[in-house]
Amino acid sequence: MQNTHCPDWATALLNGFSQIFLQRHPLCGLLCLLAILLTAPSLFGGALLGGVAGLLTAQRRGYAKADRQAGLFSYNGVLLGLLLSLALPWSALLPPLIIAGGGLSAMLTQQWLHRTRAPHGLPPYTAPFVGLGWWLLSLAPTLPLSVPVDATLLNLLAAPLKGLGQVMFLDHPLAGALIAAGLLVADRRAAGWALFGSAAGFVFTWLHHDSEQALLGLGSYNCALVALALSQQREQPWLPLAGIVLALLLAPGFAALGLAPLTAPFILACWLVRATVRAWRQIRLDTTPCTLRDNRPRLR
C-alpha cells in the first residue's frame, strides 16, 4: 500500500532508518532519525547523507522499487554515515567518502539479494556496513573514547536503553527511549525482544566485570539486534536465546583480532543459528522413513 502522507522518497528513506532495527515502518524510522538529531546532532548530516546516497544509487541503477521503498538500500548507508562522522574529523573529504560508502553499500546489498533470494538464502543484515566499515576505519584506526559512567541506580536502569542506542553509536538514554518507542509502534513483540536482548547483554557484560562497557551499552547492542532478527520466528522462541548467547561468545574474538566488533557478532550469530536450524531440518528430513505410495487404482 502506498503511503499517501509523504512522497515515495521520504517513505523509502524513513524505512531505511527503521530497517536498521529490521522493521519497515516510516514512523519508527522517524523516531530513529529524531534520536540522532536530538542526542548526537553532529552525526545527523552523515546519517542522512549516507541513507540518501544509498537510495539514489538504487534508483539510478534501476533496482526493484519494492526493495527501494522497503529501505533495503538505505540502512547500511545510514550506518556508514554515522560511523564515518564519528570516526573522522570534518573535512572536505568526508561528504564524498560518505556518499561513496552509501552508494557502494547499496550495490553490495543488491548483489547479495540477487544471489540469496532463494528460500534458504542467508539475509545480508548489516554485512555491507561491517565490511566497508572495517575497510574505511583503516583511515581512522581508533574510534573516539566514550566518557566513563558511574554505577548509579539511574545509570544501571538506563543501560538497556543505551544498548538500543549503541546500534547507531548513540550513548544517551533518550536515544534508546526514542528507538524503543519506534519499535513499539512498529511491532510490540519486537520491542519486547529487543529490550530483553539488550538487558541480557548488559547483565552478562556486568557479571564479567566489564562495568564500563555494560553501562555504556556496548555489550548489549548486538544482543538486541539478534533478538530482533530471530524473534521473527514466532513458533521457535528458543532461537533468539541461542542467538544472544552466540553473539556474546563471538564478540571478544573480534577484539582479539584487532577489529572493531561493529555489528559483526549479530550477523554471525544469526547466520549460525539459521544454518544450524536448516541443517537440523535437513537431517530430520533425510532420516524420516519414506512412506510407500499406494499406486492401486482407487474407487471413485
GROMACS .gro file of C-alpha atoms in nm:
model
  300
    1MET     CA    1   0.000   0.000   0.000
    2GLN     CA    2   0.137   0.340  -0.095
    3ASN     CA    3   0.183   0.600   0.174
    4THR     CA    4  -0.043   0.899   0.100
    5HIS     CA    5   0.111   1.127   0.363
    6CYS     CA    6   0.460   1.178   0.223
    7PRO     CA    7   0.641   1.131  -0.110
    8ASP     CA    8   0.782   0.791  -0.202
    9TRP     CA    9   1.141   0.901  -0.147
   10ALA     CA   10   1.063   1.019   0.207
   11THR     CA   11   0.889   0.691   0.290
   12ALA     CA   12   1.181   0.492   0.149
   13LEU     CA   13   1.434   0.696   0.345
   14LEU     CA   14   1.243   0.666   0.673
   15ASN     CA   15   1.202   0.293   0.611
   16GLY     CA   16   1.579   0.281   0.571
   17PHE     CA   17   1.626   0.417   0.923
   18SER     CA   18   1.374   0.166   1.061
   19GLN     CA   19   1.544  -0.120   0.873
   20ILE     CA   20   1.847  -0.073   1.099
   21PHE     CA   21   1.621  -0.242   1.355
   22LEU     CA   22   1.474  -0.486   1.098
   23GLN     CA   23   1.142  -0.301   1.072
   24ARG     CA   24   0.960  -0.145   0.781
   25HIS     CA   25   0.771   0.141   0.939
   26PRO     CA   26   0.815   0.511   0.848
   27LEU     CA   27   0.715   0.635   1.196
   28CYS     CA   28   0.970   0.403   1.355
   29GLY     CA   29   1.227   0.543   1.112
   30LEU     CA   30   1.127   0.899   1.201
   31LEU     CA   31   1.180   0.829   1.571
   32CYS     CA   32   1.522   0.679   1.492
   33LEU     CA   33   1.603   0.993   1.294
   34LEU     CA   34   1.494   1.210   1.589
   35ALA     CA   35   1.711   1.001   1.822
   36ILE     CA   36   2.017   1.104   1.619
   37LEU     CA   37   1.911   1.466   1.580
   38LEU     CA   38   1.835   1.519   1.950
   39THR     CA   39   2.123   1.327   2.108
   40ALA     CA   40   2.407   1.348   1.853
   41PRO     CA   41   2.334   1.631   1.607
   42SER     CA   42   2.692   1.621   1.478
   43LEU     CA   43   2.618   1.277   1.331
   44PHE     CA   44   2.283   1.372   1.178
   45GLY     CA   45   2.416   1.505   0.847
   46GLY     CA   46   2.633   1.199   0.786
   47ALA     CA   47   2.347   0.959   0.860
   48LEU     CA   48   2.110   1.142   0.627
   49LEU     CA   49   2.371   1.172   0.352
   50GLY     CA   50   2.457   0.803   0.368
   51GLY     CA   51   2.092   0.699   0.351
   52VAL     CA   52   2.017   0.932   0.058
   53ALA     CA   53   2.329   0.813  -0.128
   54GLY     CA   54   2.218   0.450  -0.100
   55LEU     CA   55   1.864   0.532  -0.212
   56LEU     CA   56   1.971   0.745  -0.510
   57THR     CA   57   2.224   0.483  -0.619
   58ALA     CA   58   1.950   0.218  -0.615
   59GLN     CA   59   1.718   0.447  -0.812
   60ARG     CA   60   1.978   0.539  -1.074
   61ARG     CA   61   2.074   0.175  -1.123
   62GLY     CA   62   1.712   0.064  -1.159
   63TYR     CA   63   1.690  -0.168  -0.858
   64ALA     CA   64   1.347  -0.303  -0.769
   65LYS     CA   65   1.115  -0.030  -0.647
   66ALA     CA   66   0.966  -0.256  -0.381
   67ASP     CA   67   1.312  -0.305  -0.229
   68ARG     CA   68   1.387   0.068  -0.252
   69GLN     CA   69   1.060   0.154  -0.079
   70ALA     CA   70   1.131  -0.103   0.192
   71GLY     CA   71   1.451   0.083   0.278
   72LEU     CA   72   1.677  -0.210   0.192
   73PHE     CA   73   1.928   0.007   0.006
   74SER     CA   74   1.947   0.285   0.266
   75TYR     CA   75   2.013   0.141   0.611
   76ASN     CA   76   2.372   0.033   0.550
   77GLY     CA   77   2.444   0.379   0.412
   78VAL     CA   78   2.294   0.538   0.725
   79LEU     CA   79   2.520   0.328   0.947
   80LEU     CA   80   2.826   0.409   0.737
   81GLY     CA   81   2.743   0.780   0.754
   82LEU     CA   82   2.717   0.757   1.132
   83LEU     CA   83   3.043   0.564   1.162
   84LEU     CA   84   3.243   0.795   0.937
   85SER     CA   85   3.102   1.109   1.103
   86LEU     CA   86   3.205   0.968   1.439
   87ALA     CA   87   3.549   0.836   1.340
   88LEU     CA   88   3.678   1.110   1.111
   89PRO     CA   89   3.713   1.484   1.171
   90TRP     CA   90   3.516   1.716   0.949
   91SER     CA   91   3.692   1.789   0.619
   92ALA     CA   92   3.609   1.837   0.253
   93LEU     CA   93   3.683   1.466   0.205
   94LEU     CA   94   3.417   1.342   0.449
   95PRO     CA   95   3.095   1.403   0.245
   96PRO     CA   96   3.228   1.235  -0.074
   97LEU     CA   97   3.350   0.945   0.138
   98ILE     CA   98   3.007   0.901   0.295
   99ILE     CA   99   2.838   0.926  -0.046
  100ALA     CA  100   3.075   0.666  -0.191
  101GLY     CA  101   3.022   0.436   0.107
  102GLY     CA  102   2.643   0.468   0.089
  103GLY     CA  103   2.637   0.404  -0.286
  104LEU     CA  104   2.872   0.107  -0.265
  105SER     CA  105   2.671  -0.045   0.020
  106ALA     CA  106   2.358  -0.027  -0.197
  107MET     CA  107   2.535  -0.209  -0.479
  108LEU     CA  108   2.664  -0.478  -0.243
  109THR     CA  109   2.316  -0.521  -0.097
  110GLN     CA  110   2.167  -0.562  -0.445
  111GLN     CA  111   2.422  -0.829  -0.537
  112TRP     CA  112   2.354  -1.012  -0.211
  113LEU     CA  113   1.978  -1.001  -0.257
  114HIS     CA  114   2.011  -1.113  -0.617
  115ARG     CA  115   2.206  -1.423  -0.514
  116THR     CA  116   2.032  -1.515  -0.188
  117ARG     CA  117   1.664  -1.461  -0.257
  118ALA     CA  118   1.617  -1.839  -0.254
  119PRO     CA  119   1.413  -1.974   0.039
  120HIS     CA  120   1.727  -2.092   0.219
  121GLY     CA  121   1.948  -1.790   0.147
  122LEU     CA  122   2.112  -1.603   0.433
  123PRO     CA  123   1.997  -1.240   0.472
  124PRO     CA  124   2.264  -0.972   0.432
  125TYR     CA  125   2.164  -0.794   0.754
  126THR     CA  126   2.436  -0.527   0.805
  127ALA     CA  127   2.717  -0.721   0.635
  128PRO     CA  128   2.785  -0.445   0.374
  129PHE     CA  129   2.817  -0.192   0.657
  130VAL     CA  130   3.058  -0.413   0.854
  131GLY     CA  131   3.277  -0.499   0.556
  132LEU     CA  132   3.301  -0.143   0.431
  133GLY     CA  133   3.327  -0.011   0.787
  134TRP     CA  134   3.634  -0.220   0.861
  135TRP     CA  135   3.795  -0.101   0.541
  136LEU     CA  136   3.710   0.264   0.599
  137LEU     CA  137   3.821   0.250   0.962
  138SER     CA  138   4.173   0.192   0.834
  139LEU     CA  139   4.164   0.570   0.777
  140ALA     CA  140   4.092   0.619   1.147
  141PRO     CA  141   4.224   0.314   1.337
  142THR     CA  142   4.059   0.405   1.669
  143LEU     CA  143   3.712   0.535   1.744
  144PRO     CA  144   3.675   0.822   1.994
  145LEU     CA  145   3.677   0.706   2.356
  146SER     CA  146   3.348   0.717   2.544
  147VAL     CA  147   3.311   0.914   2.866
  148PRO     CA  148   3.320   0.682   3.172
  149VAL     CA  149   2.988   0.631   3.350
  150ASP     CA  150   2.935   0.591   3.725
  151ALA     CA  151   2.746   0.285   3.850
  152THR     CA  152   2.449   0.475   3.991
  153LEU     CA  153   2.100   0.327   4.007
  154LEU     CA  154   1.982   0.559   3.729
  155ASN     CA  155   2.267   0.453   3.500
  156LEU     CA  156   2.203   0.087   3.577
  157LEU     CA  157   1.838   0.125   3.475
  158ALA     CA  158   1.930   0.325   3.165
  159ALA     CA  159   2.189   0.074   3.040
  160PRO     CA  160   1.945  -0.143   2.835
  161LEU     CA  161   1.817   0.171   2.660
  162LYS     CA  162   2.175   0.273   2.585
  163GLY     CA  163   2.221  -0.070   2.430
  164LEU     CA  164   1.948   0.010   2.177
  165GLY     CA  165   2.107   0.349   2.107
  166GLN     CA  166   2.454   0.199   2.054
  167VAL     CA  167   2.325   0.022   1.743
  168MET     CA  168   2.354   0.371   1.591
  169PHE     CA  169   2.656   0.480   1.802
  170LEU     CA  170   2.433   0.679   2.039
  171ASP     CA  171   2.510   0.656   2.410
  172HIS     CA  172   2.227   0.869   2.550
  173PRO     CA  173   1.928   0.701   2.721
  174LEU     CA  174   1.691   0.936   2.535
  175ALA     CA  175   1.810   0.787   2.205
  176GLY     CA  176   1.731   0.438   2.332
  177ALA     CA  177   1.391   0.552   2.459
  178LEU     CA  178   1.301   0.700   2.119
  179ILE     CA  179   1.414   0.384   1.941
  180ALA     CA  180   1.215   0.169   2.185
  181ALA     CA  181   0.909   0.388   2.118
  182GLY     CA  182   0.958   0.340   1.744
  183LEU     CA  183   0.979  -0.037   1.788
  184LEU     CA  184   0.663  -0.033   2.000
  185VAL     CA  185   0.481   0.148   1.720
  186ALA     CA  186   0.610  -0.096   1.458
  187ASP     CA  187   0.585  -0.425   1.649
  188ARG     CA  188   0.530  -0.456   2.025
  189ARG     CA  189   0.665  -0.809   2.031
  190ALA     CA  190   0.984  -0.699   1.856
  191ALA     CA  191   1.024  -0.414   2.104
  192GLY     CA  192   0.996  -0.657   2.395
  193TRP     CA  193   1.257  -0.889   2.250
  194ALA     CA  194   1.493  -0.600   2.171
  195LEU     CA  195   1.478  -0.473   2.530
  196PHE     CA  196   1.519  -0.827   2.662
  197GLY     CA  197   1.825  -0.883   2.442
  198SER     CA  198   1.980  -0.554   2.547
  199ALA     CA  199   1.916  -0.630   2.916
  200ALA     CA  200   2.064  -0.981   2.877
  201GLY     CA  201   2.377  -0.837   2.717
  202PHE     CA  202   2.407  -0.582   2.996
  203VAL     CA  203   2.379  -0.846   3.270
  204PHE     CA  204   2.633  -1.076   3.102
  205THR     CA  205   2.884  -0.795   3.050
  206TRP     CA  206   2.836  -0.668   3.405
  207LEU     CA  207   2.886  -1.014   3.555
  208HIS     CA  208   3.208  -1.048   3.357
  209HIS     CA  209   3.344  -0.743   3.541
  210ASP     CA  210   3.334  -0.504   3.247
  211SER     CA  211   3.113  -0.248   3.414
  212GLU     CA  212   3.213   0.043   3.189
  213GLN     CA  213   3.122  -0.142   2.870
  214ALA     CA  214   2.800  -0.264   3.033
  215LEU     CA  215   2.687   0.081   3.147
  216LEU     CA  216   2.760   0.234   2.806
  217GLY     CA  217   2.552  -0.033   2.630
  218LEU     CA  218   2.849  -0.161   2.430
  219GLY     CA  219   2.790  -0.515   2.549
  220SER     CA  220   2.420  -0.503   2.467
  221TYR     CA  221   2.353  -0.375   2.118
  222ASN     CA  222   2.446  -0.691   1.927
  223CYS     CA  223   2.224  -0.894   2.159
  224ALA     CA  224   1.934  -0.656   2.095
  225LEU     CA  225   1.975  -0.694   1.718
  226VAL     CA  226   1.999  -1.074   1.741
  227ALA     CA  227   1.682  -1.086   1.950
  228LEU     CA  228   1.504  -0.866   1.695
  229ALA     CA  229   1.614  -1.075   1.399
  230LEU     CA  230   1.549  -1.422   1.539
  231SER     CA  231   1.227  -1.340   1.725
  232GLN     CA  232   1.055  -1.318   1.387
  233GLN     CA  233   1.028  -1.698   1.404
  234ARG     CA  234   0.736  -1.686   1.646
  235GLU     CA  235   0.696  -2.062   1.678
  236GLN     CA  236   1.057  -2.105   1.799
  237PRO     CA  237   1.121  -1.872   2.096
  238TRP     CA  238   1.446  -2.051   2.179
  239LEU     CA  239   1.612  -1.914   1.864
  240PRO     CA  240   1.669  -1.559   1.995
  241LEU     CA  241   1.802  -1.701   2.322
  242ALA     CA  242   2.054  -1.916   2.137
  243GLY     CA  243   2.148  -1.619   1.918
  244ILE     CA  244   2.207  -1.393   2.218
  245VAL     CA  245   2.443  -1.647   2.373
  246LEU     CA  246   2.632  -1.685   2.045
  247ALA     CA  247   2.666  -1.308   1.999
  248LEU     CA  248   2.810  -1.274   2.349
  249LEU     CA  249   3.059  -1.555   2.287
  250LEU     CA  250   3.167  -1.423   1.947
  251ALA     CA  251   3.220  -1.058   2.040
  252PRO     CA  252   3.556  -1.095   2.222
  253GLY     CA  253   3.705  -1.268   1.918
  254PHE     CA  254   3.689  -0.951   1.708
  255ALA     CA  255   3.872  -0.751   1.974
  256ALA     CA  256   4.138  -1.024   1.982
  257LEU     CA  257   4.177  -0.982   1.605
  258GLY     CA  258   4.212  -0.605   1.643
  259LEU     CA  259   3.881  -0.535   1.469
  260ALA     CA  260   3.602  -0.312   1.590
  261PRO     CA  261   3.310  -0.550   1.654
  262LEU     CA  262   3.050  -0.318   1.498
  263THR     CA  263   2.752  -0.546   1.426
  264ALA     CA  264   2.959  -0.847   1.318
  265PRO     CA  265   2.866  -1.062   1.625
  266PHE     CA  266   2.499  -1.006   1.544
  267ILE     CA  267   2.543  -1.113   1.182
  268LEU     CA  268   2.747  -1.424   1.257
  269ALA     CA  269   2.520  -1.533   1.542
  270CYS     CA  270   2.210  -1.506   1.320
  271TRP     CA  271   2.376  -1.688   1.032
  272LEU     CA  272   2.497  -1.969   1.259
  273VAL     CA  273   2.154  -2.015   1.417
  274ARG     CA  274   1.976  -2.011   1.082
  275ALA     CA  275   2.228  -2.251   0.926
  276THR     CA  276   2.202  -2.486   1.226
  277VAL     CA  277   1.822  -2.490   1.208
  278ARG     CA  278   1.837  -2.556   0.834
  279ALA     CA  279   2.089  -2.840   0.880
  280TRP     CA  280   1.880  -2.995   1.158
  281ARG     CA  281   1.569  -2.986   0.943
  282GLN     CA  282   1.758  -3.149   0.657
  283ILE     CA  283   1.887  -3.423   0.889
  284ARG     CA  284   1.536  -3.491   1.013
  285LEU     CA  285   1.409  -3.498   0.657
  286ASP     CA  286   1.683  -3.740   0.549
  287THR     CA  287   1.624  -3.975   0.842
  288THR     CA  288   1.244  -3.981   0.813
  289PRO     CA  289   1.140  -4.313   0.653
  290CYS     CA  290   0.967  -4.268   0.320
  291THR     CA  291   0.612  -4.397   0.305
  292LEU     CA  292   0.526  -4.624   0.020
  293ARG     CA  293   0.269  -4.477  -0.213
  294ASP     CA  294  -0.037  -4.677  -0.286
  295ASN     CA  295  -0.046  -4.700  -0.662
  296ARG     CA  296  -0.354  -4.914  -0.673
  297PRO     CA  297  -0.650  -4.766  -0.860
  298ARG     CA  298  -0.896  -4.600  -0.629
  299LEU     CA  299  -1.271  -4.627  -0.649
  300ARG     CA  300  -1.446  -4.304  -0.733
   0.00000   0.00000   0.00000
